[in-house]
XYZ file of C-alpha atoms in Angstrom:
765
model
C 0.052 -0.224 -0.150
C 1.991 3.329 -1.167
C 0.948 6.496 -0.250
C 1.517 9.129 -3.093
C 3.653 12.340 -2.059
C 2.258 15.673 -2.076
C 4.040 19.057 -1.679
C 6.956 17.433 -1.469
C 6.042 16.472 1.737
C 7.682 12.830 3.511
C 5.575 9.765 2.008
C 5.569 6.318 3.408
C 5.352 2.953 2.054
C 3.998 -0.101 4.338
C 3.518 -3.520 3.599
C 1.146 -5.729 6.175
C -1.139 -8.266 6.604
C -5.031 -7.441 6.312
C -6.262 -7.286 9.972
C -9.462 -8.074 11.409
C -9.851 -8.111 15.091
C -9.665 -11.402 15.755
C -6.661 -11.964 13.509
C -4.929 -8.781 15.066
C -5.611 -10.456 18.694
C -4.133 -13.743 17.641
C -0.858 -11.992 16.173
C -0.484 -9.787 19.468
C -0.907 -11.367 22.583
C -3.117 -9.010 24.929
C -1.407 -8.064 27.958
C -3.080 -9.060 31.274
C -4.394 -6.826 33.314
C -4.418 -7.411 36.764
C -7.681 -5.368 38.804
C -6.640 -3.841 42.018
C -8.899 -4.720 44.853
C -10.601 -2.487 46.807
C -8.445 -3.331 49.880
C -5.163 -2.327 48.306
C -6.862 0.732 47.176
C -7.656 1.629 50.638
C -4.135 0.782 51.975
C -2.644 2.866 48.956
C -4.484 5.825 49.951
C -4.826 5.587 53.302
C -1.091 4.721 53.967
C 0.420 7.908 55.481
C 4.310 8.623 55.450
C 6.073 11.736 56.216
C 6.317 13.064 52.936
C 2.724 12.327 52.168
C 1.628 14.044 55.165
C 3.671 17.412 53.716
C 2.339 17.101 50.337
C -1.389 16.948 51.545
C -0.765 19.940 54.462
C 0.946 21.844 51.458
C -1.983 20.884 49.113
C -4.484 22.475 51.733
C -2.121 25.517 52.797
C -0.766 26.223 49.249
C 1.064 29.403 51.226
C 3.594 26.819 52.597
C 4.979 26.026 48.677
C 5.202 29.393 47.764
C 6.000 31.569 50.619
C 9.450 29.968 51.302
C 9.965 30.793 47.663
C 9.183 34.196 47.884
C 11.826 36.687 46.173
C 11.888 39.578 48.501
C 14.148 42.002 47.025
C 12.675 41.438 43.463
C 8.999 41.447 44.483
C 8.172 43.520 47.523
C 8.171 46.642 45.952
C 6.002 45.801 43.143
C 3.442 44.077 45.739
C 3.864 46.949 48.042
C 2.587 49.467 45.338
C -0.198 46.904 43.924
C -1.365 46.381 47.364
C -1.596 49.950 48.290
C -3.048 50.843 44.666
C -6.103 47.826 44.835
C -6.665 48.293 48.841
C -8.010 51.966 47.809
C -10.109 50.701 44.958
C -11.162 47.953 47.127
C -12.358 50.549 49.871
C -14.779 52.072 46.809
C -16.157 49.307 45.793
C -16.851 47.477 48.857
C -18.904 50.803 50.031
C -20.862 50.470 46.372
C -21.529 46.876 46.113
C -22.695 46.843 49.933
C -25.419 49.183 48.138
C -26.159 46.182 45.551
C -26.012 43.892 48.688
C -29.100 45.813 50.106
C -26.968 45.878 53.426
C -25.259 49.443 55.034
C -22.512 50.072 52.941
C -20.063 50.027 56.337
C -20.255 46.131 55.798
C -18.802 46.314 52.462
C -15.664 47.461 53.821
C -15.569 44.424 56.205
C -16.516 42.100 52.779
C -13.300 43.687 51.322
C -11.138 42.798 54.502
C -12.165 39.328 56.040
C -12.111 37.009 52.938
C -8.725 38.293 51.926
C -6.904 36.647 55.027
C -8.206 33.187 54.419
C -7.743 33.354 51.042
C -4.153 34.309 51.653
C -3.559 31.143 53.165
C -5.645 28.655 51.222
C -5.764 30.302 47.324
C -3.730 29.346 44.826
C -4.044 32.221 42.498
C -1.194 34.944 42.841
C -3.166 37.733 41.292
C -7.207 37.934 41.700
C -8.278 40.397 44.110
C -10.703 38.740 46.609
C -13.646 40.477 47.731
C -17.169 41.642 46.236
C -18.194 41.623 43.030
C -21.299 43.480 41.309
C -23.175 40.297 39.719
C -22.815 38.558 42.876
C -23.729 41.327 45.345
C -26.818 41.808 43.176
C -27.588 38.416 43.834
C -27.560 38.516 47.907
C -29.260 41.624 47.588
C -32.298 39.857 46.104
C -32.348 37.274 48.634
C -31.813 39.807 51.629
C -34.741 42.122 49.864
C -36.980 39.319 50.008
C -36.447 37.483 53.448
C -36.043 41.257 55.115
C -38.379 43.145 53.025
C -39.164 47.050 54.176
C -43.113 45.937 54.816
C -41.832 43.760 57.491
C -40.479 46.409 59.445
C -43.412 49.218 59.200
C -44.586 50.579 62.246
C -47.241 53.419 62.868
C -45.849 56.856 64.137
C -47.936 59.754 65.021
C -45.017 62.055 66.247
C -46.435 64.553 64.236
C -50.184 64.277 65.772
C -51.054 61.908 62.986
C -50.806 57.830 62.397
C -47.931 57.065 59.555
C -46.199 54.052 58.878
C -42.799 54.533 59.125
C -39.918 52.073 58.884
C -37.604 51.003 62.246
C -34.368 51.131 59.900
C -32.145 49.962 62.588
C -34.400 46.764 62.968
C -34.514 46.421 59.361
C -30.668 46.812 58.873
C -29.402 44.182 61.601
C -32.205 41.744 60.228
C -30.612 42.253 56.300
C -26.908 42.009 57.656
C -28.153 39.087 59.771
C -29.330 36.916 56.490
C -26.509 38.175 53.856
C -24.012 36.521 57.165
C -25.945 33.764 57.427
C -26.428 33.569 53.483
C -22.268 33.436 53.279
C -21.727 30.585 55.636
C -24.294 28.608 53.591
C -22.717 29.447 50.497
C -19.246 28.462 51.990
C -20.489 25.248 53.103
C -21.577 24.184 49.277
C -18.854 25.534 48.221
C -16.654 22.973 49.915
C -19.164 20.263 48.980
C -19.604 20.386 45.770
C -17.391 20.316 41.881
C -18.867 22.582 39.413
C -18.439 20.944 35.992
C -21.718 22.097 33.925
C -20.899 25.803 33.992
C -19.795 26.450 30.108
C -18.314 30.138 29.403
C -20.972 30.830 27.220
C -23.437 30.128 29.694
C -21.237 32.664 32.337
C -21.046 35.050 29.853
C -24.917 35.337 29.151
C -25.512 34.940 32.968
C -22.860 38.201 33.900
C -23.881 40.157 30.551
C -27.213 39.692 32.146
C -26.634 40.563 35.929
C -24.754 43.593 34.557
C -27.920 44.586 33.201
C -29.662 44.075 36.280
C -27.023 45.865 38.274
C -27.292 48.605 35.915
C -30.877 49.227 36.781
C -30.390 49.042 40.284
C -27.956 51.569 40.088
C -29.551 53.951 38.028
C -32.516 54.484 40.387
C -30.042 55.178 42.995
C -28.421 57.637 40.345
C -31.189 59.405 39.876
C -32.531 58.948 43.645
C -36.042 58.441 42.549
C -38.386 55.976 44.930
C -38.998 52.921 43.829
C -40.363 49.951 45.260
C -38.069 46.633 45.849
C -39.213 43.795 43.350
C -37.706 40.164 43.533
C -38.726 37.142 41.364
C -40.273 37.025 37.846
C -39.925 40.036 35.645
C -38.609 42.117 38.492
C -36.498 44.102 36.352
C -39.351 45.273 34.461
C -41.495 46.227 37.205
C -38.227 48.246 38.496
C -37.886 50.205 34.970
C -41.667 50.919 35.288
C -41.694 52.319 38.347
C -38.170 54.632 37.665
C -39.859 55.974 34.816
C -43.115 56.575 36.686
C -40.865 58.772 39.037
C -38.673 60.304 36.930
C -40.143 63.703 38.032
C -38.782 63.139 41.519
C -35.338 62.904 39.969
C -33.190 64.611 42.466
C -31.078 66.956 40.324
C -27.780 67.593 42.545
C -27.735 63.264 42.479
C -28.105 63.386 39.120
C -25.285 66.096 38.295
C -23.026 64.414 40.688
C -23.451 60.348 39.258
C -23.130 61.811 35.549
C -20.194 63.668 36.075
C -18.495 60.765 37.975
C -19.680 58.688 34.936
C -18.234 60.706 32.223
C -14.684 61.072 34.213
C -14.318 57.807 35.427
C -15.181 56.207 32.146
C -13.002 58.354 30.273
C -9.709 58.170 32.728
C -10.529 54.015 32.081
C -10.065 54.567 28.462
C -6.634 56.931 28.902
C -5.636 54.177 31.481
C -6.580 51.399 28.860
C -5.529 52.884 25.548
C -2.129 54.191 27.258
C -1.160 51.583 29.836
C 2.475 51.320 27.607
C 3.194 54.576 28.968
C 1.340 54.921 32.292
C 2.897 52.101 34.226
C 0.851 52.713 37.067
C -2.927 53.447 36.348
C -4.341 56.555 37.321
C -6.669 55.517 40.825
C -9.467 57.727 39.067
C -12.000 56.041 41.457
C -10.096 57.083 44.339
C -9.556 60.900 43.232
C -13.063 61.201 42.451
C -14.065 60.032 45.678
C -12.136 62.252 47.216
C -13.394 65.357 45.164
C -16.916 64.255 45.588
C -16.806 63.928 49.360
C -15.211 67.131 49.728
C -17.767 68.839 47.984
C -20.658 67.014 49.592
C -19.473 68.178 52.758
C -18.180 71.648 51.826
C -21.643 72.510 50.236
C -23.649 70.531 52.726
C -25.349 69.039 49.886
C -27.599 66.767 52.349
C -29.281 69.461 53.920
C -29.606 72.020 50.929
C -30.615 69.795 48.139
C -31.638 66.457 50.102
C -28.876 64.496 48.536
C -28.236 60.897 49.404
C -25.606 60.703 51.054
C -23.468 57.031 52.830
C -24.490 58.846 56.519
C -22.998 56.700 58.698
C -20.031 54.063 58.557
C -19.084 52.105 61.582
C -15.868 52.712 63.111
C -13.721 49.755 64.194
C -15.174 45.769 64.023
C -18.819 44.305 65.053
C -18.237 41.204 67.166
C -18.489 37.789 65.637
C -22.509 36.678 65.094
C -23.685 33.326 65.195
C -25.813 32.501 61.897
C -29.441 31.621 61.990
C -29.467 27.962 61.114
C -33.362 28.233 60.579
C -32.775 30.579 57.296
C -30.762 27.558 55.830
C -34.075 25.957 54.222
C -35.120 29.428 52.798
C -31.708 30.452 51.347
C -30.870 26.729 50.304
C -31.581 27.510 46.158
C -30.256 30.851 45.957
C -27.048 30.108 47.919
C -26.050 27.078 45.609
C -26.545 29.490 42.596
C -24.817 32.351 43.886
C -21.845 29.943 45.350
C -21.734 28.297 41.812
C -21.421 31.770 39.996
C -18.858 33.333 42.239
C -16.891 30.341 42.283
C -16.731 30.441 38.105
C -16.075 34.240 37.776
C -13.166 33.757 40.293
C -11.689 30.767 38.725
C -12.539 31.890 34.977
C -10.188 35.424 36.030
C -7.843 33.359 37.715
C -7.091 30.806 34.864
C -6.334 34.182 32.900
C -3.996 35.473 34.767
C -2.527 32.029 35.634
C -2.151 31.500 31.827
C -0.761 34.394 31.384
C 2.014 34.209 33.923
C 2.968 30.361 33.475
C 1.774 28.971 36.384
C -1.591 26.905 37.477
C -4.113 27.017 39.953
C -6.186 23.988 41.617
C -10.093 24.095 41.015
C -10.542 21.535 44.001
C -8.421 24.050 46.031
C -10.118 27.338 45.122
C -13.447 25.802 45.861
C -12.347 25.139 49.438
C -10.436 28.635 49.928
C -13.626 30.470 48.961
C -15.708 27.817 51.012
C -13.669 28.646 54.479
C -13.294 32.322 53.264
C -17.491 32.814 53.102
C -17.974 30.624 56.246
C -15.040 33.064 57.917
C -15.940 36.168 56.844
C -19.952 35.540 57.179
C -19.450 35.058 60.861
C -18.246 38.772 60.790
C -21.500 40.332 58.980
C -19.889 39.881 55.491
C -21.875 39.434 52.498
C -20.341 36.749 50.012
C -16.812 37.345 48.305
C -15.304 36.167 44.850
C -13.207 38.789 42.710
C -13.866 41.738 40.856
C -12.882 41.692 37.393
C -11.805 46.039 37.702
C -10.158 45.158 40.775
C -8.248 42.530 39.581
C -6.917 44.292 37.045
C -5.668 46.856 38.951
C -3.551 44.728 41.296
C -1.864 42.999 37.969
C -1.463 46.423 36.256
C 0.130 47.757 38.873
C 2.923 45.162 39.096
C 1.323 42.708 41.385
C 3.445 39.345 41.745
C 1.841 37.422 44.250
C -0.487 37.031 47.254
C 1.485 39.401 49.271
C -0.699 42.461 47.528
C -3.844 40.978 48.213
C -2.910 41.351 52.245
C -1.468 44.549 51.668
C -4.602 45.765 50.111
C -6.464 44.261 53.323
C -4.454 46.370 55.304
C -5.778 49.357 53.737
C -9.271 48.567 54.023
C -7.982 47.846 57.764
C -6.857 51.428 57.799
C -10.269 52.564 56.132
C -12.484 50.410 58.951
C -10.376 51.420 61.426
C -9.851 55.210 60.954
C -10.940 56.583 58.062
C -14.224 55.739 57.106
C -16.097 58.399 58.539
C -14.706 60.704 56.718
C -16.336 59.043 53.850
C -19.863 59.665 55.665
C -20.832 63.038 53.171
C -20.150 60.922 49.899
C -23.006 60.765 47.418
C -24.743 57.024 46.904
C -24.952 58.434 43.155
C -21.349 58.913 42.951
C -21.040 55.359 44.284
C -23.299 53.939 41.710
C -21.908 55.874 39.089
C -18.642 54.320 39.873
C -20.203 50.753 39.794
C -21.887 51.478 35.914
C -18.460 52.572 35.108
C -16.985 49.188 36.136
C -19.595 47.183 34.296
C -18.531 47.798 30.775
C -16.152 44.709 30.701
C -19.483 42.626 31.289
C -21.518 44.624 28.875
C -18.887 43.846 26.158
C -19.217 40.779 26.122
C -22.166 41.183 23.864
C -19.907 41.207 20.775
C -18.862 37.751 22.059
C -22.166 36.448 20.176
C -21.264 36.799 16.330
C -17.916 35.132 17.275
C -19.576 32.379 19.224
C -22.086 32.056 16.329
C -19.521 31.636 13.584
C -17.489 28.866 16.150
C -20.060 27.218 17.481
C -24.016 28.153 16.919
C -25.079 25.934 19.820
C -22.792 28.125 22.537
C -23.966 31.417 20.964
C -27.837 30.130 21.689
C -26.809 29.016 25.196
C -24.990 32.312 25.640
C -28.702 34.491 24.518
C -30.903 32.015 25.955
C -29.228 32.650 29.646
C -29.025 36.302 29.191
C -32.616 36.826 28.065
C -33.741 34.028 31.014
C -31.753 35.759 33.697
C -33.051 39.326 32.692
C -36.943 38.199 32.736
C -36.451 35.572 35.355
C -34.365 36.983 37.906
C -30.966 35.791 38.089
C -31.593 32.359 40.565
C -33.860 30.828 37.974
C -32.519 32.411 35.110
C -28.964 30.714 35.819
C -31.003 27.351 36.453
C -32.901 27.926 33.064
C -29.637 28.449 31.666
C -28.026 25.696 32.781
C -30.847 23.159 31.923
C -30.970 24.404 28.340
C -27.330 24.234 28.109
C -27.765 20.764 29.067
C -30.657 20.492 26.883
C -28.706 20.911 24.130
C -26.076 18.641 24.954
C -28.593 15.963 24.634
C -30.065 17.235 21.456
C -26.664 17.237 19.971
C -25.700 13.692 21.074
C -29.530 12.362 20.294
C -29.025 13.100 16.063
C -25.770 11.984 15.640
C -23.872 13.779 13.090
C -22.522 11.165 10.270
C -21.549 11.122 6.724
C -19.808 8.894 4.031
C -16.590 8.509 3.218
C -14.654 7.880 0.202
C -11.047 7.062 -0.083
C -8.307 9.499 -1.527
C -6.887 7.536 -4.525
C -3.673 5.835 -4.195
C -3.727 6.173 -0.320
C -5.704 4.332 2.749
C -7.070 7.997 3.883
C -11.153 8.155 3.577
C -12.704 11.643 4.108
C -16.494 12.507 3.763
C -17.202 12.571 0.310
C -19.103 16.155 0.364
C -16.173 17.836 1.480
C -13.598 16.815 -0.918
C -13.744 16.946 -4.891
C -10.995 14.033 -5.130
C -12.624 11.638 -2.920
C -14.190 8.245 -4.398
C -16.495 6.132 -2.945
C -15.303 2.238 -3.638
C -17.541 1.142 -5.796
C -20.165 -0.965 -4.158
C -19.178 -0.370 -0.684
C -20.465 2.575 1.613
C -18.609 3.757 4.548
C -20.290 5.516 7.088
C -18.905 7.469 10.088
C -20.705 8.455 13.264
C -19.456 11.000 15.827
C -21.098 10.467 18.978
C -21.773 7.452 21.586
C -24.547 5.352 20.238
C -26.807 4.891 23.556
C -30.858 4.474 24.134
C -31.161 8.445 23.068
C -30.297 8.242 19.725
C -30.969 4.939 18.334
C -33.465 6.655 16.185
C -31.409 9.367 14.919
C -28.745 6.543 13.849
C -31.327 4.435 12.158
C -32.640 7.394 9.907
C -28.683 8.603 9.362
C -28.311 4.731 8.049
C -31.138 5.475 6.130
C -30.009 8.835 4.385
C -26.589 7.707 3.691
C -27.328 4.161 1.899
C -30.268 6.001 0.066
C -32.851 3.117 1.055
C -35.195 1.923 3.816
C -33.652 -1.615 4.264
C -36.720 -3.025 5.911
C -38.946 -1.470 3.126
C -36.569 -2.957 0.469
C -37.172 -6.684 2.182
C -40.923 -6.027 2.340
C -41.247 -4.972 -1.113
C -38.845 -7.897 -2.078
C -40.948 -10.398 -0.235
C -44.332 -9.392 -2.074
C -42.387 -10.069 -5.320
C -41.385 -13.047 -4.686
C -45.239 -14.301 -3.197
C -46.308 -13.049 -7.002
C -43.509 -14.727 -8.849
C -44.359 -17.846 -6.950
C -47.810 -17.270 -8.174
C -47.476 -16.434 -11.825
C -44.933 -19.810 -12.330
C -47.617 -21.876 -10.637
C -49.870 -20.583 -13.021
C -47.366 -21.254 -15.867
C -47.043 -17.334 -16.763
C -43.527 -17.234 -15.864
C -40.763 -20.262 -15.996
C -37.737 -21.456 -14.233
C -35.008 -23.195 -16.015
C -32.928 -25.906 -14.369
C -30.471 -23.266 -13.693
C -32.935 -21.596 -11.302
C -33.082 -18.295 -13.812
C -36.407 -16.937 -14.205
C -37.722 -15.940 -17.811
C -41.039 -14.438 -18.961
C -42.822 -16.557 -21.503
C -44.742 -13.975 -23.181
C -45.862 -10.177 -23.025
C -49.477 -10.870 -21.727
C -49.551 -12.348 -18.348
C -52.701 -13.490 -19.056
C -51.724 -15.728 -22.068
C -48.574 -17.339 -20.425
C -48.174 -20.921 -21.052
C -46.249 -23.568 -18.886
C -42.849 -24.171 -19.768
C -41.337 -27.615 -20.096
C -38.611 -26.976 -17.472
C -41.176 -26.075 -14.715
C -43.118 -29.296 -15.701
C -40.020 -31.512 -15.515
C -39.315 -29.825 -12.097
C -42.673 -30.417 -10.813
C -42.500 -34.255 -11.972
C -39.334 -34.279 -10.184
C -40.550 -33.130 -7.082
C -38.862 -34.691 -4.055
C -36.804 -34.108 -0.865
C -33.773 -33.776 -3.360
C -35.057 -30.745 -5.328
C -35.220 -29.054 -1.937
C -32.271 -27.387 -3.163
C -33.162 -26.072 -6.405
C -33.292 -21.921 -6.559
C -34.823 -19.152 -8.686
C -31.977 -16.109 -9.170
C -33.948 -12.758 -9.382
C -32.266 -9.810 -10.572
C -33.711 -7.232 -7.933
C -32.423 -4.224 -9.890
C -33.705 -5.191 -13.381
C -37.172 -4.696 -15.102
C -39.530 -7.217 -12.894
C -42.517 -9.195 -15.068
C -44.308 -8.164 -12.145
C -45.715 -4.808 -11.145
C -44.515 -4.677 -7.824
C -41.793 -1.687 -7.342
C -38.842 -2.997 -5.661
C -36.222 -0.421 -4.229
C -32.951 -0.738 -6.158
C -30.010 -1.797 -3.860
C -26.469 -0.493 -5.147
C -24.232 -1.805 -2.496
C -22.876 -5.229 -1.758
C -21.359 -4.072 1.454
C -21.872 -1.317 4.372
C -18.710 -0.387 6.782
C -19.275 1.589 9.888
C -16.482 3.708 10.948
C -16.661 3.316 14.904
C -13.347 5.515 15.468
C -15.460 8.235 17.016
C -17.536 6.269 19.435
C -16.572 6.560 22.639
C -19.312 3.927 23.986
C -22.072 2.176 23.486
C -24.815 0.449 26.041
C -27.070 -2.605 25.972
C -30.069 -1.240 23.922
C -27.350 0.254 21.135
C -25.855 -2.996 20.815
C -29.293 -4.546 20.726
C -30.185 -2.381 18.032
C -27.094 -2.939 16.111
C -27.621 -6.356 15.953
C -31.247 -6.028 14.394
C -29.598 -3.715 11.814
C -26.660 -5.923 10.833
C -29.339 -8.929 10.494
C -31.721 -6.529 8.354
C -28.937 -6.052 5.932
C -27.984 -9.656 5.898
C -31.101 -10.559 4.333
C -31.027 -8.078 1.263
C -27.669 -9.701 0.915
C -25.694 -6.709 2.187
C -22.598 -7.552 4.018
C -22.040 -5.480 7.288
C -18.518 -4.564 8.938
C -17.127 -2.293 11.658
C -13.748 -0.461 11.302
C -11.465 1.144 13.954
C -13.573 0.083 17.161
C -12.161 0.833 20.289
C -11.031 -2.240 22.349
C -13.615 -0.762 25.202
C -16.658 -0.878 22.792
C -15.508 -4.119 21.435
C -15.500 -5.730 24.874
C -19.102 -4.453 25.125
C -20.080 -5.957 22.055
C -18.729 -9.209 23.596
C -20.593 -8.663 26.938
C -24.011 -7.947 25.420
C -24.005 -11.106 23.437
C -23.476 -9.361 19.693
C -21.472 -11.770 18.097
C -23.425 -15.400 17.156
C -24.007 -18.128 14.462
C -24.703 -15.325 11.822
C -22.676 -12.604 13.547
C -19.155 -13.454 13.937
C -16.170 -11.437 15.366
C -14.419 -11.356 12.243
C -16.561 -8.473 10.541
C -14.183 -6.030 12.971
C -11.393 -4.634 11.155
C -8.535 -2.304 12.875
C -9.015 0.415 10.354
C -11.535 1.439 7.355
C -9.011 0.156 4.365
C -8.513 -3.093 6.220
C -12.358 -3.433 5.714
C -12.048 -2.310 2.004
C -9.036 -4.661 1.245
C -10.682 -7.644 2.570
C -14.549 -6.790 0.626
C -12.622 -6.382 -2.401
C -10.847 -9.338 -2.243
C -13.678 -11.555 -1.076
C -15.617 -10.330 -3.934
C -12.639 -11.043 -6.445
C -12.424 -14.765 -5.560
C -15.929 -15.522 -4.642
C -17.053 -17.781 -7.708
C -20.757 -17.376 -8.259
C -21.422 -14.468 -6.196
C -23.723 -11.535 -7.347
C -24.761 -8.707 -5.317
C -27.693 -7.783 -6.940
C -29.378 -11.409 -6.811
C -31.601 -12.856 -3.943
C -32.116 -16.483 -3.561
C -34.948 -18.211 -2.511
C -36.403 -21.841 -2.817
C -39.365 -22.864 -4.862
C -40.175 -26.102 -3.248
C -39.149 -25.601 0.299
C -37.100 -22.943 2.055
C -34.428 -24.565 4.319
C -34.911 -24.148 7.939
C -31.468 -22.734 8.571
C -32.023 -19.966 6.606
C -34.673 -19.047 8.826
C -33.801 -20.393 12.120
C -33.587 -18.121 14.954
C -32.380 -18.319 18.892
C -35.686 -17.265 20.598
C -33.141 -15.956 23.246
C -32.010 -13.624 21.274
C -33.667 -10.190 21.489
C -32.284 -9.109 18.386
C -34.173 -11.525 16.260
C -37.702 -10.692 18.214
C -38.200 -7.842 16.199
C -38.006 -9.646 12.737
C -40.226 -12.780 13.641
C -43.230 -10.863 11.900
C -40.709 -10.664 8.477
C -39.595 -13.880 8.754
C -42.962 -15.538 9.209
C -43.754 -13.972 5.858
C -40.660 -15.245 4.042
C -41.916 -18.960 5.488
C -45.416 -18.437 4.219
C -43.919 -17.831 0.812
C -41.594 -20.496 0.949
C -44.236 -23.087 1.882
């Protein structure tokens, strides 16, 4: 077998026997695989040496691995600058994202501090900045608002002599802090116990874009400072938009101007930082500068008193004692906790992998789950809401030269200074300024919309998942939207494997290469041989799709062909008995006239009838099914004599698939089409053996190592098989041999063929 050389590329010449699976196994003895017992596995995995113990401890506490190798002289200055810059941003984002979480803004500072402490010891990413993230904060806020709404804390007040309903804000805020802290603990428990495998990038992209839209709407009402109700659940975003437009006339102009100015300045400077990052080595900390200026203006002009501007008002000074989570709330928030936990993990690991790839180190996904899980349990006890990482804050830490987790712990120290000493200085800050900072940081998530055209070109299913998840998350809410997107993504997988892709293969002339006929002009199908390739596992869910693919590839319905031939044979038998057709001694039928009604008996058939005895049971009639038949029955043409299934891309088959394939094979055998399987994986072949695929009719030697082995075998067989005609089917006129119709009752594959066999028996009787 020679391969032709193209474009001066190296060629090769191979000479070897044609291998079926049995012949190959006969020449190449299999290795004996010794199965390890459960006891041996337990002994191996549970054994403990000093080295093994050290490795386990290092895997749980990665700091023991990287800190001893820290290059203090080379890296510390960079980490110091990065930590200070990131800490300043973390302070402002903590305050801003606390608004999304529906808790007092001071608790945003706690949420920017405590999670970093545990991640420093347990995390494997050197660059992510741990703390609040707008999407996760908004999801936390939806839970907090649903479990501690304003209406629950409404009381009657007659301080002015009139009964008036007011909100007990102290009790409400305390309840909301308890809910967010308890939720954080539950999320941590879930994160330690689960491994996420089904959050594909398109799903996360669609979800975070929808969440960014919800964050945008929630911050618009803060930027305008208009009164709206707090909605949760299905269509909540629509109701919020309606409320904003209804109350647009009550917009606070002072807050609107401050918010718009902040938005324009922050976005403009961020663009400069991004465009000229090769010149500006340290990005301009525009959020910090804007906050300082806005706080000074608000304090100096007394905007809260003169213009009723919405300001932060109160930031706690110092720490509050740890709290005990309210375990009784777990049952109400378990669903939301699960979705928030996996989203937080997915975002953090996705960002971490980007920087790990960029700086050539690895992060451990399972360890990240443990790190974030323990961080959320620990920080939840200190009244924090769920932590993950913010894209913009992480970008600041990396772009300012951060090398390791030391930068993260320094940023935590900056937040600590704000908590202990500087927090009260930010109390005059307008909330609309914080809202504008949040909106400005949503740009990256909104820009994910441009991924959709690219996904459509690369994989249409991925783009559909993206769009579906995005729309579902906007309309149904983030919790239900994520669930709907996850279910839809899994459904697309089912749909894709339910209808396996297939194609007809042909040979590249002069080579052993086989490619799809419809894709290459020079590829030719071997005469009389159809080669079909499947690219999916075969199981009970896609058997019907497999049958349809076979029917489409071969160009005929094998069952219909068999039934039509049986019907034609019945008519031929009747005409022979009437003498309107004749059969010669060599078994060939011929027409004795042009008018069926005027046919005369043939001498040959009379001689046959006279000689009827047990010895003449072997006399057969040959029917050329692709020629014009002397009866008015349309029999589909069968232009192939052999069918090869390429199983090279089949990872597994189940019991139902094996039984169905057995039926399909026997259906083709009955119309004189031989079926072969090529390139079958050893594990799949073993499954065929275990499921009793082989019997007296289907032998192991129909399996070949490659497609070309099967083709060469077929061509050799056709060349040297005397008297074989692929277009002829033989049937006895006197009595069909019992062996031809004998079947094993215990074989489930033959159960579906009983009706067809019975019809042929009646025909032969």
